[in-house]
Coordinates of N, CA and C in Angstrom, one line a residue:
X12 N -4.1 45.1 -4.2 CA -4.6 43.9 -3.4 C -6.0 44.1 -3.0
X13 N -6.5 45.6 -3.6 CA -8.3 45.6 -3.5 C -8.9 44.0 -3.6
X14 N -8.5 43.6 -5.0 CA -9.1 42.3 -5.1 C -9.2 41.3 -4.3
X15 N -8.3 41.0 -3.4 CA -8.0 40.1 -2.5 C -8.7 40.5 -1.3
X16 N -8.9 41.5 -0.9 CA -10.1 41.8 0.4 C -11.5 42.2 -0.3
X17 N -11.8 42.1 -1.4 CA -13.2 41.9 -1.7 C -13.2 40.5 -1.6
X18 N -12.3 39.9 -2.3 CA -12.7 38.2 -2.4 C -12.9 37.6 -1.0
X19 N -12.3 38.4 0.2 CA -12.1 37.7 1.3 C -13.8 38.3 2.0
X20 N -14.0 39.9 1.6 CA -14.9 40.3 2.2 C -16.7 39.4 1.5
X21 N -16.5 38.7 0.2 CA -17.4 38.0 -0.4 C -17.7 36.7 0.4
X22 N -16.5 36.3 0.3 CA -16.2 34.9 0.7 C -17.2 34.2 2.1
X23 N -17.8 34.8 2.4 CA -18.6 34.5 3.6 C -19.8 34.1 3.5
X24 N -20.4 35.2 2.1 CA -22.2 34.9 2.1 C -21.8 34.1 0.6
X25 N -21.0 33.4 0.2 CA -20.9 32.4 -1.0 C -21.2 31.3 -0.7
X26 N -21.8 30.7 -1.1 CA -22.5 29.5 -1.7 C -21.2 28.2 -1.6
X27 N -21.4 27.3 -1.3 CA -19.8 26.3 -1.0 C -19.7 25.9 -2.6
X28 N -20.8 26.2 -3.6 CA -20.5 25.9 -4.8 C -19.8 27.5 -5.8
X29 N -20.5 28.5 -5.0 CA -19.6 29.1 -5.5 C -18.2 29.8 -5.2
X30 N -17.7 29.3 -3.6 CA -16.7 29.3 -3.3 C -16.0 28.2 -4.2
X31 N -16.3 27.0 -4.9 CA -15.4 25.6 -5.4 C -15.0 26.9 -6.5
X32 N -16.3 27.3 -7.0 CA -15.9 28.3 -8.7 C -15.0 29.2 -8.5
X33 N -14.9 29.8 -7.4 CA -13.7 30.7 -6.9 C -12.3 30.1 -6.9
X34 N -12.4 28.9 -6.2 CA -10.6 28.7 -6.0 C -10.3 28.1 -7.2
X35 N -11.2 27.2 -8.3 CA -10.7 27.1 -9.6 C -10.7 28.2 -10.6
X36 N -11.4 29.1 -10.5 CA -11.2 30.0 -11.1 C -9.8 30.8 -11.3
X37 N -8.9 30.7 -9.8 CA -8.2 31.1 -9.2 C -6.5 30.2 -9.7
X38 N -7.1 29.2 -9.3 CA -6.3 28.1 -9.7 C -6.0 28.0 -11.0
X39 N -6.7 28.0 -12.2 CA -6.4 28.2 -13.3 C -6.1 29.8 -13.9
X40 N -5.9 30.6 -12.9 CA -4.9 31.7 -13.3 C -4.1 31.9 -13.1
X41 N -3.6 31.0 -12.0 CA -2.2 31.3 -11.7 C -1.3 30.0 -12.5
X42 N -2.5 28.5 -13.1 CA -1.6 28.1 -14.0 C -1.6 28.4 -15.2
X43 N -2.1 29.5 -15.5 CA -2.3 30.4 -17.0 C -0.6 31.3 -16.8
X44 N -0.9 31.9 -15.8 CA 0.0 32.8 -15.6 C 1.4 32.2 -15.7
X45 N 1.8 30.7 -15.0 CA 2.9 30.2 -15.0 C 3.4 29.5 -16.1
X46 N 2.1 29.6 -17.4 CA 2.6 28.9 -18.4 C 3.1 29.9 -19.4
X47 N 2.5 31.6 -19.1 CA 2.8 32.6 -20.0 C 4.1 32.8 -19.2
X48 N 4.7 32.9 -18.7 CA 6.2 33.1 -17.9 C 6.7 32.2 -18.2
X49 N 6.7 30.8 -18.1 CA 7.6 29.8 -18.9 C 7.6 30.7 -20.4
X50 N 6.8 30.0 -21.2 CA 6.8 30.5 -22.7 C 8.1 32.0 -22.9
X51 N 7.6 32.7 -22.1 CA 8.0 34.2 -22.2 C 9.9 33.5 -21.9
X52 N 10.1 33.0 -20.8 CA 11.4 32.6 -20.6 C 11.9 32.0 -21.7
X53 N 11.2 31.1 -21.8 CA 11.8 30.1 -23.1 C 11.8 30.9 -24.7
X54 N 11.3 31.7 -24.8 CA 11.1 32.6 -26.5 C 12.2 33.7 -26.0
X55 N 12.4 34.0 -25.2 CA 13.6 35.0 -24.7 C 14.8 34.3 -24.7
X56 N 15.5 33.2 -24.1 CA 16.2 32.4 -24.2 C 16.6 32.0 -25.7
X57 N 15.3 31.2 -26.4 CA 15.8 31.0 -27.9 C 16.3 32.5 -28.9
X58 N 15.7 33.0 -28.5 CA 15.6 34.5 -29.4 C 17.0 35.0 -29.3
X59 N 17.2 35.4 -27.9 CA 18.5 36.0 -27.7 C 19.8 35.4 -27.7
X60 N 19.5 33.7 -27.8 CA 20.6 32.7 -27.6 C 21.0 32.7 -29.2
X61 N 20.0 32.4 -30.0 CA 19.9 32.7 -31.3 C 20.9 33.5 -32.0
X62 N 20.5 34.7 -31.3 CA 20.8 35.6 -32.3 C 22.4 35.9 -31.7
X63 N 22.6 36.2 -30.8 CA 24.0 36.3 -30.1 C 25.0 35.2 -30.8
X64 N 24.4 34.3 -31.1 CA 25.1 33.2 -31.3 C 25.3 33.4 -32.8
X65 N 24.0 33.9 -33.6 CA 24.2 34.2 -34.9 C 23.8 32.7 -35.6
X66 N 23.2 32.0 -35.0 CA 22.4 30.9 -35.5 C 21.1 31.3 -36.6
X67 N 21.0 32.3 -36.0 CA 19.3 32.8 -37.3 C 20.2 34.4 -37.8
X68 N 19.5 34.4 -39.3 CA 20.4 35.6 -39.4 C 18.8 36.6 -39.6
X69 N 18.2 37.5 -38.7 CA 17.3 38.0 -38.4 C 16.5 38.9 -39.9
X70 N 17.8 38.9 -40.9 CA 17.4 39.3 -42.1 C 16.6 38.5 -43.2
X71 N 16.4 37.5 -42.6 CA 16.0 35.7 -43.4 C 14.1 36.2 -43.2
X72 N 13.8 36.2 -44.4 CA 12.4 36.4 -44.1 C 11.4 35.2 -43.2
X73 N 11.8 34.2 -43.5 CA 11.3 33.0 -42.7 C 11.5 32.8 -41.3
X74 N 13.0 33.0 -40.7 CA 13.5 33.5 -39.9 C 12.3 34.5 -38.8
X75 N 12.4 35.6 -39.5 CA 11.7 37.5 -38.7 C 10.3 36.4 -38.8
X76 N 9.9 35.6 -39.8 CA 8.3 35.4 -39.6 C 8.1 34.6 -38.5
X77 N 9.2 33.7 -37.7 CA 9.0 32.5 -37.3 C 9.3 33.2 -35.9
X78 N 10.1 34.2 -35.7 CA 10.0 34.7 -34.3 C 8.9 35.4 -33.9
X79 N 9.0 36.4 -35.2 CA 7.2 37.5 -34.2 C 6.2 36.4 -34.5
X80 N 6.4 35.5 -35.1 CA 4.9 34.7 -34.9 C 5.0 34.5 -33.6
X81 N 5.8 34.1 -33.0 CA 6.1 33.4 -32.0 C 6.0 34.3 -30.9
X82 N 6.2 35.4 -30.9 CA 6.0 36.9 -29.7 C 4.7 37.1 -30.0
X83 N 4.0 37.1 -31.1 CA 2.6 37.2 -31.4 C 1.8 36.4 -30.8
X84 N 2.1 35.0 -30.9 CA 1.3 34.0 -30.2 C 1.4 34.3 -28.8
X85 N 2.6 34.6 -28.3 CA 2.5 34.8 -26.9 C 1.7 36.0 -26.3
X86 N 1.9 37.0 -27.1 CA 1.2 38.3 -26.7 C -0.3 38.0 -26.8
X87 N -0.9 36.6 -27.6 CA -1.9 36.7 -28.1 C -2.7 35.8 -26.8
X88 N -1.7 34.8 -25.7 CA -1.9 34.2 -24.9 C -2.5 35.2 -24.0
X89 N -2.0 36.4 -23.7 CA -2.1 37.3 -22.7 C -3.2 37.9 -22.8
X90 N -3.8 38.3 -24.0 CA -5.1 38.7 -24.0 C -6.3 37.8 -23.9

């Protein structure tokens, strides 16, 4: 929580324009954050509902491509 008492200890000699840049900056990380958590729920849910169920047979080349694309793109979200 360093971060959070620098931001509070900044927060004083900031500019009211660059406090606005702070709380959106802020604001769109935590709706970044909530959309890589959905995604993550939802590719976890299909993946394992999937396969438990035996709906995808994981040996299907199209299949394995269409999942790690899909962990790929998310892992790709995070960077």
């Amino acid at each position: 929580m360093e971060w959070w008492q620098d931001l509070r200890a900044s927060w004083q000699v900031q500019s009211l324009y660059q406090r606005f840049e702070t709380v959106v900056a802020l604001v769109l990380t935590v709706l970044v954050a909530l959309v890589i958590v959905v995604a993550l729920f939802r590719l976890t849910v299909a993946v394992v509902g999937s396969l438990l169920l035996q709906a995808w047979n994981p040996l299907d080349h199209r299949v394995f491509q269409a999942v790690f694309g899909d962990i790929l793109t998310l892992s790709l979200i995070h960077i």
